[in-house]
Amino acid sequence: MSETHHSPLIERFFAPCPRGLEPIVAQECADCSASDLKEIPGGVLFAADWSTAKRINLESRSASRVLWQAASGPARTEQQVYELALALPWDTWFSVNNTIRVATTGLNATVRSLDFVSLRIKDAVCDRFREVMDARPSVNTQRPDIRIQCVLTDRDCTLYLDMSGEALFKRGWREAGEAPLRENLAAGILKLAGWTPGTPLFDPMCGSGTFLIEAAQMAAGVPPGALHGFAFEKFLHRDPSRPAVEKREAISTVFAGSDIDGDLVATARTNAWNAGLAEDAIRFDVKDARDVEPPCEQPGIVLMNPPYEERIGFSYTRDATEFFDAFAATMKRRFKGWTLYVLTTDMQLQSKMRLKPERRVVLFNGPLECRLYRFDLR
Ligand SMILES: C[S@@+](CC[C@H](N)C(=O)[O-])C[C@H]1O[C@@H](n2cnc3c(N)ncnc32)[C@H](O)[C@@H]1O
């Protein structure tokens, strides 16, 4: 099919995401009018034209990247993958002056080394450039301009060109916190919790403020990719322009957060400012989570992720059971009518809080298996 004004070329894409957020990403892609959506563990396959795929890069809050499917075919040995890659017109897709990096993911792949497959793909790309122009792109493993992703099974090889460049969760506003949550996971959790602009949101362990900043951007109509430089802006074979940011009406919402660590609260304030939010968009305080009070009369959602034992240890008290018991008492006493969501790796949390969860969702924060618990505070 050729790309004409009337029938834009429909191509295939893959949007990887944290495991557990596939339905959320599928909905975000559908909202941008992608079709033929298929959720697989760790991402969503979809069909779209180029401008739709660019819009998903700009608008998706939960995808980690958007990959354009450059080729797919039967290949299971290193040599077959090399030949598949050599036949592709890489030189028409990006400039020889761009740096590249190749990565390979195996799904029941029968090759001995996935790194060697990546090396052969890099060779094929460079050989193709040399054939055409007697020069080859260099490799940059840290910050490449162009990322090539291979997915190899025991039968097929699919080669993707990464449209996003830096991962989409690197929104461009963060100053590092102690154990910050990835922005796309935070945004996906907000959506899993059913939070929508207009509903008050409170995070009593806000750290660097990820939940609140993502939510406040949603309410303010700021797209997540507003500050992100995309790899597709460097491509040669399709329109590299950034999609226009549509003007959206801001929805007035109460946002509040607190943390016991004053330095982190200061970081959260800076992050909110960097994210393009008004100075008073989110109210931040320094407070122990056991002493918090509702930020408004209207009940809303309390959303938090307490410290992961694996990551920073229980800094609030030596005894987590004692802490959560006291925290739950504060919630039950002062937050009647609110809904509490807690993201944790601690599968015993509900017994520590002596609360019965209404719902639990399995999620992965990188390799860490987590639960998102919902407690209705009556
Ligand atoms: C896993 S981090 C939360 C990360 C946060 N969601 C973010 O995006 O940066 C847990 C936070 O709990 C805070 N914390 C630990 N003990 C606390 C307490 N007793 N009261 C309030 N916050 C506490 C830590 O300072 C830390 O920022």
Short mmCIF file of C-alpha atoms in Angstrom, two decimals, residues 19-334:
data_model
loop_
_atom_site.label_atom_id
_atom_site.label_comp_id
_atom_site.label_asym_id
_atom_site.label_seq_id
_atom_site.Cartn_x
_atom_site.Cartn_y
_atom_site.Cartn_z
CA ARG A 19 3.44 -5.60 33.52
CA GLY A 20 -0.08 -5.15 34.82
CA LEU A 21 -0.71 -1.95 32.86
CA GLU A 22 -1.43 -3.56 29.46
CA PRO A 23 -5.20 -2.78 29.57
CA ILE A 24 -4.45 0.83 30.46
CA VAL A 25 -2.00 1.23 27.56
CA ALA A 26 -4.44 -0.47 25.18
CA GLN A 27 -7.09 2.08 26.20
CA GLU A 28 -4.65 4.98 25.73
CA CYS A 29 -3.77 3.70 22.23
CA ALA A 30 -7.48 3.27 21.40
CA ASP A 31 -8.13 6.83 22.63
CA CYS A 32 -5.60 8.04 20.03
CA SER A 33 -7.52 5.90 17.44
CA ALA A 34 -5.09 2.99 17.06
CA SER A 35 -6.72 -0.25 15.90
CA ASP A 36 -6.17 -4.01 15.99
CA LEU A 37 -5.03 -3.80 19.63
CA LYS A 38 -3.56 -6.90 21.20
CA GLU A 39 -2.36 -7.05 24.79
CA ILE A 40 0.57 -9.37 25.45
CA PRO A 41 2.50 -9.63 28.74
CA GLY A 42 4.57 -6.45 28.98
CA GLY A 43 3.00 -4.44 26.19
CA VAL A 44 0.41 -3.80 23.50
CA LEU A 45 0.63 -4.52 19.77
CA PHE A 46 -1.40 -2.18 17.59
CA ALA A 47 -1.92 -0.89 14.07
CA ALA A 48 -1.90 2.82 13.25
CA ASP A 49 -0.78 5.41 10.77
CA TRP A 50 2.37 7.40 11.47
CA SER A 51 0.68 10.48 12.89
CA THR A 52 -1.37 8.34 15.30
CA ALA A 53 1.79 6.58 16.47
CA LYS A 54 3.45 9.96 17.03
CA ARG A 55 0.44 11.11 19.03
CA ILE A 56 0.65 7.99 21.23
CA ASN A 57 4.28 8.94 21.97
CA LEU A 58 3.10 12.34 23.10
CA GLU A 59 -0.10 11.33 24.93
CA SER A 60 0.37 7.86 26.43
CA ARG A 61 1.05 8.13 30.15
CA SER A 62 1.64 4.43 30.74
CA ALA A 63 3.60 3.12 27.72
CA SER A 64 7.38 2.90 28.24
CA ARG A 65 8.11 3.32 24.52
CA VAL A 66 6.52 3.05 21.08
CA LEU A 67 8.36 0.78 18.64
CA TRP A 68 7.74 0.86 14.88
CA GLN A 69 7.81 -2.61 13.34
CA ALA A 70 10.40 -2.36 10.55
CA ALA A 71 10.36 -6.01 9.52
CA SER A 72 9.24 -9.43 10.66
CA GLY A 73 10.03 -12.80 9.16
CA PRO A 74 11.08 -16.38 9.71
CA ALA A 75 14.57 -16.40 11.23
CA ARG A 76 15.95 -18.22 14.24
CA THR A 77 19.71 -18.43 13.78
CA GLU A 78 22.19 -15.57 14.01
CA GLN A 79 22.89 -15.84 10.25
CA GLN A 80 19.18 -15.74 9.34
CA VAL A 81 18.68 -12.69 11.53
CA TYR A 82 21.71 -11.04 9.88
CA GLU A 83 20.24 -11.67 6.42
CA LEU A 84 16.81 -10.35 7.41
CA ALA A 85 18.45 -7.19 8.77
CA LEU A 86 20.81 -6.73 5.81
CA ALA A 87 17.88 -6.60 3.38
CA LEU A 88 16.38 -3.54 5.08
CA PRO A 89 16.92 0.04 3.82
CA TRP A 90 18.35 1.41 7.10
CA ASP A 91 20.09 4.20 5.19
CA THR A 92 16.70 5.59 4.15
CA TRP A 93 15.40 5.53 7.73
CA PHE A 94 18.12 7.46 9.55
CA SER A 95 21.35 9.31 8.87
CA VAL A 96 24.78 7.71 9.00
CA ASN A 97 25.68 10.46 11.48
CA ASN A 98 23.22 9.11 14.03
CA THR A 99 24.58 6.77 16.69
CA ILE A 100 22.87 3.42 17.16
CA ARG A 101 22.31 0.70 19.74
CA VAL A 102 20.80 -2.75 19.18
CA ALA A 103 19.11 -4.85 21.87
CA THR A 104 17.54 -8.28 21.56
CA THR A 105 14.80 -9.89 23.62
CA GLY A 106 14.34 -13.64 23.34
CA LEU A 107 11.02 -15.47 23.67
CA ASN A 108 11.91 -19.18 23.59
CA ALA A 109 14.78 -18.23 21.28
CA THR A 110 17.12 -21.11 20.46
CA VAL A 111 20.28 -19.04 19.87
CA ARG A 112 23.13 -19.33 22.33
CA SER A 113 23.62 -15.63 22.95
CA LEU A 114 21.16 -12.77 22.51
CA ASP A 115 24.08 -10.32 22.71
CA PHE A 116 25.61 -12.00 19.69
CA VAL A 117 22.31 -11.60 17.79
CA SER A 118 22.41 -7.87 18.60
CA LEU A 119 26.00 -7.72 17.34
CA ARG A 120 25.03 -9.39 14.04
CA ILE A 121 22.14 -6.95 13.57
CA LYS A 122 24.55 -4.05 14.18
CA ASP A 123 26.88 -5.61 11.57
CA ALA A 124 24.01 -5.88 9.07
CA VAL A 125 23.00 -2.24 9.60
CA CYS A 126 26.61 -1.08 9.16
CA ASP A 127 27.15 -3.34 6.11
CA ARG A 128 24.01 -1.92 4.53
CA PHE A 129 25.22 1.67 5.08
CA ARG A 130 28.69 0.79 3.74
CA GLU A 131 27.18 -0.74 0.59
CA VAL A 132 25.24 2.43 -0.12
CA MET A 133 27.56 5.22 1.04
CA ASP A 134 30.88 3.80 2.11
CA ALA A 135 30.37 4.95 5.70
CA ARG A 136 28.70 3.46 8.76
CA PRO A 137 26.96 4.78 11.88
CA SER A 138 28.80 4.46 15.20
CA VAL A 139 27.54 2.64 18.24
CA ASN A 140 26.64 4.48 21.42
CA THR A 141 25.46 2.18 24.19
CA GLN A 142 24.66 5.01 26.64
CA ARG A 143 22.68 7.62 24.74
CA PRO A 144 22.14 6.46 21.17
CA ASP A 145 20.15 8.55 18.68
CA ILE A 146 18.57 5.42 17.21
CA ARG A 147 17.58 2.31 19.13
CA ILE A 148 16.94 -0.92 17.27
CA GLN A 149 15.05 -3.61 19.13
CA CYS A 150 14.91 -7.24 18.04
CA VAL A 151 12.40 -9.76 19.35
CA LEU A 152 13.49 -13.30 18.55
CA THR A 153 11.40 -16.44 19.06
CA ASP A 154 12.18 -20.04 18.11
CA ARG A 155 10.76 -19.26 14.66
CA ASP A 156 10.54 -15.55 13.89
CA CYS A 157 12.49 -12.38 14.19
CA THR A 158 10.86 -8.97 14.45
CA LEU A 159 12.94 -5.82 14.10
CA TYR A 160 11.69 -2.58 15.56
CA LEU A 161 12.93 0.98 15.29
CA ASP A 162 12.24 2.79 18.56
CA MET A 163 10.21 5.96 17.92
CA SER A 164 10.54 7.26 21.47
CA GLY A 165 14.32 7.45 22.07
CA GLU A 166 14.67 7.96 25.81
CA ALA A 167 11.99 5.94 27.63
CA LEU A 168 8.68 7.79 27.74
CA PHE A 169 8.60 7.73 31.54
CA LYS A 170 11.55 10.11 31.50
CA ARG A 171 9.23 13.08 31.28
CA GLY A 172 11.98 15.65 31.69
CA TRP A 173 10.84 17.22 34.97
CA ARG A 174 12.39 14.97 37.59
CA GLU A 175 15.08 15.67 40.12
CA ALA A 176 15.87 12.23 41.57
CA GLY A 177 14.11 11.22 44.79
CA GLU A 178 15.18 8.35 47.00
CA ALA A 179 13.10 5.57 45.47
CA PRO A 180 10.92 7.36 42.98
CA LEU A 181 8.23 5.52 41.17
CA ARG A 182 8.47 5.45 37.42
CA GLU A 183 6.17 8.08 36.03
CA ASN A 184 4.36 5.71 33.67
CA LEU A 185 3.71 3.23 36.48
CA ALA A 186 2.41 6.04 38.70
CA ALA A 187 0.11 7.27 35.92
CA GLY A 188 -1.13 3.75 35.20
CA ILE A 189 -1.89 3.22 38.90
CA LEU A 190 -3.91 6.45 38.98
CA LYS A 191 -5.97 5.09 36.11
CA LEU A 192 -6.29 1.61 37.68
CA ALA A 193 -7.53 3.33 40.83
CA GLY A 194 -10.19 5.02 38.73
CA TRP A 195 -8.93 8.48 39.66
CA THR A 196 -10.14 11.17 37.29
CA PRO A 197 -9.53 14.95 37.33
CA GLY A 198 -11.88 16.65 39.78
CA THR A 199 -11.48 13.98 42.49
CA PRO A 200 -9.30 15.14 45.43
CA LEU A 201 -5.99 13.27 45.60
CA PHE A 202 -3.76 12.97 48.65
CA ASP A 203 -0.41 11.16 49.00
CA PRO A 204 0.83 10.96 52.64
CA MET A 205 4.25 9.52 51.59
CA CYS A 206 4.68 11.62 48.49
CA GLY A 207 8.50 11.50 48.21
CA SER A 208 9.40 13.32 45.00
CA GLY A 209 5.70 13.71 44.19
CA THR A 210 5.26 11.37 41.22
CA PHE A 211 1.58 10.41 41.75
CA LEU A 212 0.56 14.00 42.40
CA ILE A 213 2.52 15.53 39.54
CA GLU A 214 1.23 13.00 37.01
CA ALA A 215 -2.33 13.57 38.21
CA ALA A 216 -1.98 17.36 38.29
CA GLN A 217 -0.66 17.31 34.71
CA MET A 218 -3.71 15.28 33.68
CA ALA A 219 -6.03 17.80 35.35
CA ALA A 220 -4.16 20.71 33.76
CA GLY A 221 -4.27 19.08 30.30
CA VAL A 222 -0.47 18.91 29.96
CA PRO A 223 0.54 15.89 27.82
CA PRO A 224 3.18 13.61 29.38
CA GLY A 225 5.49 13.97 26.38
CA ALA A 226 5.43 17.80 26.40
CA LEU A 227 9.13 18.02 27.39
CA HIS A 228 10.31 14.77 25.74
CA GLY A 229 12.61 14.73 22.68
CA PHE A 230 11.55 11.80 20.48
CA ALA A 231 13.73 9.60 18.26
CA PHE A 232 11.20 9.94 15.43
CA GLU A 233 12.20 13.60 15.14
CA LYS A 234 15.47 12.28 13.64
CA PHE A 235 13.92 9.80 11.20
CA LEU A 236 14.27 10.36 7.45
CA HIS A 237 11.48 8.19 6.05
CA ARG A 238 8.40 9.69 7.70
CA ASP A 239 7.20 13.09 8.83
CA PRO A 240 9.51 13.90 11.78
CA SER A 241 7.51 16.85 13.11
CA ARG A 242 6.19 16.76 16.67
CA PRO A 243 2.40 16.47 17.00
CA ALA A 244 0.76 19.73 18.02
CA VAL A 245 -0.22 19.95 21.68
CA GLU A 246 -3.98 20.39 21.81
CA LYS A 247 -5.24 23.06 24.14
CA ARG A 248 -7.35 21.46 26.86
CA GLU A 249 -9.49 22.90 29.57
CA ALA A 250 -7.95 22.58 33.06
CA ILE A 251 -10.17 20.80 35.62
CA SER A 252 -9.97 22.27 39.10
CA THR A 253 -8.87 19.58 41.58
CA VAL A 254 -7.48 19.41 45.14
CA PHE A 255 -3.98 17.87 45.18
CA ALA A 256 -2.02 17.46 48.41
CA GLY A 257 0.98 15.49 49.55
CA SER A 258 3.25 15.16 52.54
CA ASP A 259 6.38 13.25 53.51
CA ILE A 260 8.50 12.96 56.63
CA ASP A 261 11.60 13.98 54.67
CA GLY A 262 11.76 17.75 54.17
CA ASP A 263 14.43 17.52 51.45
CA LEU A 264 12.19 15.23 49.41
CA VAL A 265 9.26 17.61 49.81
CA ALA A 266 11.49 20.40 48.46
CA THR A 267 12.39 18.14 45.51
CA ALA A 268 8.70 17.44 44.92
CA ARG A 269 8.01 21.19 44.77
CA THR A 270 10.81 21.70 42.24
CA ASN A 271 9.56 18.75 40.18
CA ALA A 272 6.03 20.16 40.10
CA TRP A 273 7.39 23.50 38.93
CA ASN A 274 9.55 21.81 36.26
CA ALA A 275 6.49 19.86 35.12
CA GLY A 276 4.84 23.14 34.15
CA LEU A 277 2.35 23.23 37.03
CA ALA A 278 1.21 26.38 38.77
CA GLU A 279 2.89 27.07 42.12
CA ASP A 280 -0.32 26.37 44.06
CA ALA A 281 -1.42 23.35 41.97
CA ILE A 282 -0.29 20.90 44.67
CA ARG A 283 -0.10 21.57 48.42
CA PHE A 284 3.02 19.93 49.89
CA ASP A 285 3.78 19.55 53.62
CA VAL A 286 6.42 17.92 55.81
CA LYS A 287 4.58 15.50 58.10
CA ASP A 288 4.61 11.99 59.53
CA ALA A 289 1.98 9.91 57.74
CA ARG A 290 0.43 8.99 61.11
CA ASP A 291 -0.47 12.64 61.76
CA VAL A 292 -2.07 13.61 58.45
CA GLU A 293 -5.47 15.20 57.96
CA PRO A 294 -7.73 15.36 54.91
CA PRO A 295 -6.87 18.31 52.66
CA CYS A 296 -10.56 19.06 51.96
CA GLU A 297 -14.11 18.18 53.02
CA GLN A 298 -15.01 16.31 49.85
CA PRO A 299 -13.78 12.71 50.10
CA GLY A 300 -11.37 11.57 47.43
CA ILE A 301 -8.52 9.14 46.93
CA VAL A 302 -5.48 8.58 49.17
CA LEU A 303 -2.74 6.98 47.09
CA MET A 304 0.71 6.04 48.36
CA ASN A 305 3.62 3.70 48.07
CA PRO A 306 5.40 3.16 51.39
CA PRO A 307 9.15 2.46 51.31
CA TYR A 308 10.05 -0.86 49.72
CA GLU A 309 12.00 -3.01 52.12
CA GLU A 310 14.25 -4.04 49.26
CA ARG A 311 15.00 -0.50 48.30
CA ILE A 312 15.26 1.85 51.21
CA GLY A 313 14.18 -0.10 54.25
CA PHE A 314 11.54 0.94 56.76
CA SER A 315 12.86 4.32 57.70
CA TYR A 316 9.83 5.40 59.73
CA THR A 317 10.11 2.94 62.61
CA ARG A 318 11.85 -0.30 63.31
CA ASP A 319 8.54 -2.03 63.56
CA ALA A 320 6.45 -1.83 60.38
CA THR A 321 3.47 -3.52 62.04
CA GLU A 322 3.31 -0.85 64.71
CA PHE A 323 3.63 1.88 62.10
CA PHE A 324 0.90 0.59 59.79
CA ASP A 325 -1.45 -0.09 62.68
CA ALA A 326 -1.13 3.55 63.78
CA PHE A 327 -1.36 4.83 60.21
CA ALA A 328 -4.51 2.78 59.52
CA ALA A 329 -6.06 4.15 62.73
CA THR A 330 -5.48 7.72 61.46
CA MET A 331 -7.03 6.83 58.12
CA LYS A 332 -10.10 5.20 59.69
CA ARG A 333 -10.63 8.06 62.13
CA ARG A 334 -10.00 11.07 59.90
#
